[in-house]
Amino acid sequence: MRTEIVAQILVALVAAVSASPVSTSHVVHERRSQPVHAWEKHSRLHPAAMFPVRIGLTQQNLHRAEEFINQVAHPSSPDYGKHWSAEQVAETFAPSQQTVESVKAWLSDSGIDPSRVQTTKSRNWLTFNATTMEVESLLKAEYHVYTHETGEKHIACDHYSVPAHLTDHIDIITPTVHFDKKISAPRKVLSHDELPDTVHELNRRALFTDGLGGGIVGSPTDASNPKQGAAVTNALMTLDNCDTMITMECLRALYDVPIPTSAISNNTLGIVEYTPQAFLQSDMNMWFKQFAPDLDGKSPDVKFIDGAVVQTTNQSFTFNGESALDLQFAMGLVYPQQVTMYQVGDLVTGASFNNFLDALDASYCTFQGGDSKDPNIDGQYPNNLAGGYTGPENCGTVATTHVISTSYGSNEADLSAKYEMRQCLEYMKLGLQGVTILYSSGDFGVAGNSGQCINTQTGAYNNGSTGTFNPSFPGTCPYVTSVGATQVMNGSTIHTPESASQRVIFSGGGFSNNFAMPSYQKKAMATYFQNHAPPYSAAQFNNSQTVRGYPDVSANGVNYVVAVNGKFSLAFGTSASAPAFGALLNQINENRLAAKKSPVGFINPTLYANPQVMNDITNGGNEGCGTPGFQSVQGWDPVTGLGTPNYPAMLDLFMSLP
Ligand SMILES: *[C@@H]1O[C@H](CO)[C@@H](O)[C@H](O)[C@H]1NC(C)=O
Ligand SMILES: *[C@@H]1O[C@H](CO)[C@@H](O)[C@H](O)[C@H]1NC(C)=O
Ligand SMILES: *[C@@H]1O[C@H](CO)[C@@H](O)[C@H](O)[C@H]1NC(C)=O
Ligand SMILES: *[C@@H]1O[C@H](CO)[C@@H](O)[C@H](O)[C@H]1NC(C)=O
Ligand SMILES: *[C@@H]1O[C@H](CO)[C@@H](O)[C@H](O)[C@H]1NC(C)=O
Ligand SMILES: *[C@@H]1O[C@H](CO)[C@@H](O)[C@H](O)[C@H]1NC(C)=O
């Protein structure tokens, strides 16, 4: 799509309309904070080139977002659980007439004839086609053509400005500074192939396997051990091995969760997967036969979004590990409740979190949304690339489950603050409607994906040996619940408190550079800084004590036994923690729905006001960026949050609320 636009631009012969100069004082609205990776800046864009401009208008009442969410989600609110309808949400936040009029007046005064400007339904976006010359004058910006190492082209400016009196009316303008990436890789989920010590351990475990042939848990290739004895089922079901292999039994024992016995219609757990990540039914069946025989042959209820497919062409841990881990445990843990899997994006371009949100919420998609028209940020559908999805983008076409768990994430620094804010506010709107949004907090401790940190001087990513901490997104959005990872300590049992994950992965955690501290965190944060002030300066993280800290909660994320590509493997990651936590919330919802109450929705205000319903984790850190990271301490900490679930206490608490 972009290539097409650029081609159009380069041949454009449209006469430039000379913009009448308007004397207003402009202020910088957005500026790219770091150099663009893999993109090379080329010549200035031709002054007569024409391209589509979109102005996202500021929504109304956003300053009341926290007040509104607390109304429905704070345990002391008389309106707790009284979730809003989609219509109420849309009406409350639509931009004001004054906003629409002032921005239109500016365009008109600047020589963009009103006849050229289209207003989207419900007035959230103004769109028009304009020449480079017009846009550069309008935004006091300079546009360049960029080429990606893959040959793709893009147009962008380094910064842009708007008149001072409009800064509060304009949210975001595209195309401008944005250069970001769609989701291409899931959270790190490691296979045994990458883990020699673990393979060794697994092989040792396999000494006790029998019947299934031994080897890597259950693998037929490693049956030769002379010490074979106990059947694999016994070996796997005993709770003595939870320090080396996590099964559903381990999780239920750790968090005191009963096996569900009922399934109210429509109480399904939502799990999001991004193509080409895919599950293989044969793996599902292999795992179910071993751990959940009633599910043998069963699949999740799959919702396909934007031409998605559950591909089977590429099969390896890197293609199947994530879906296998998420779905096997989720389906097993909630059964007889069901899992709804949202498979998002086609095989050619993939998709972003915004594409998924568009599919859930027509209002976000058509007029409330923050999608960028930059194909590097959000998938553009219909997709004209060979083999791409040629249908219209899915827009409000899939039903929303009460709990949605996503084990993918970006770095906060990958995307612009405004783009993230707009998306974050959509999570707030889903929260108002009673949806719980869970995101894994990341697997690289205080570092970002792949262990990268931020060069303190240049703002560029580095190899992670030093630099500024690199928090994850959407985990730092205050309207999602960010889930970190814990482990059963080596040599310990389920009866010993867990520690923060110190094996293979380190629980993502730290402090946002974009989002202010939500009111629900104030008390926990004050205690944390008072009693456990971390030994870092502003060069490492925003230590102003006014920003959002993450994660909120945690759950075991180490040594999950998963069937992938026909063999049992161990998997590690906050990827495991998020769906496990989601499964438990689905069970709490089951109880609330049976009692004719609403689903739990946005849980953070309730949990921070009642930290006693969590098992506080006080051991282990989240190293990264050449530091030991933060430490798990008494109370909330930026490693394991409030801690792991104490299910009976959580259930009692949520059942005690209206
Ligand atoms: C901009 O131009 C394109 C291509 O000619 C056209 O499809 C589109 O409707 C125009 N948009 C506006 C807002 O005029
Ligand atoms: C996926 O499979 C296709 C078709 O066999 C192949 O061309 C491609 O290289 C594979 N991708 C990876 C990353 O293995
Ligand atoms: C829940 O039930 C409603 C009404 O029957 C239906 O429209 C919706 O699709 C269901 N939700 C899910 C997630 O299946
Ligand atoms: C990472 O970067 C630092 C500073 O540039 C360098 O000294 C170090 O050798 C690099 N480490 C690796 C593993 O590449
Ligand atoms: C776990 O503990 C055992 C026995 O104390 C030790 O041999 C092994 O190396 C430890 N493994 C790890 C990963 O720490
Ligand atoms: C830290 O965050 C606060 C609140 O958003 C902000 O005002 C301040 O500039 C940030 N400090 C740094 C060093 O980025």
CSV table of N, CA, C and O and ligand atoms in Angstrom, one decimal, residues 118 127-129, ligand 1:
chain,number,residue,atom,x,y,z
A,118,GLN,N,-12.9,15.8,4.6
A,118,GLN,CA,-14.0,14.8,5.0
A,118,GLN,C,-13.9,14.6,6.5
A,118,GLN,O,-12.8,14.5,7.1
A,127,THR,N,-10.0,14.1,7.4
A,127,THR,CA,-9.1,13.6,6.4
A,127,THR,C,-9.2,14.4,5.1
A,127,THR,O,-10.2,15.0,4.8
A,128,PHE,N,-8.0,14.6,4.5
A,128,PHE,CA,-8.0,15.3,3.2
A,128,PHE,C,-6.7,15.0,2.5
A,128,PHE,O,-5.7,14.5,3.1
A,129,ASN,N,-6.7,15.2,1.2
A,129,ASN,CA,-5.5,15.0,0.4
A,129,ASN,C,-4.8,16.3,0.2
A,129,ASN,O,-5.5,17.3,0.0
B,1,LIG,C1,-7.7,11.2,-1.6
B,1,LIG,O1,-7.4,10.7,-2.9
B,1,LIG,C2,-7.7,9.3,-3.0
B,1,LIG,C3,-7.1,8.9,-4.3
B,1,LIG,O2,-7.5,9.7,-5.4
B,1,LIG,C4,-9.2,9.1,-2.9
B,1,LIG,O3,-9.5,7.8,-3.1
B,1,LIG,C5,-9.6,9.6,-1.6
B,1,LIG,O4,-11.0,9.5,-1.4
B,1,LIG,C6,-9.2,11.0,-1.3
B,1,LIG,N1,-9.5,11.4,0.0
B,1,LIG,C7,-10.1,12.5,0.4
B,1,LIG,C8,-10.4,12.7,1.8
B,1,LIG,O5,-10.5,13.3,-0.4
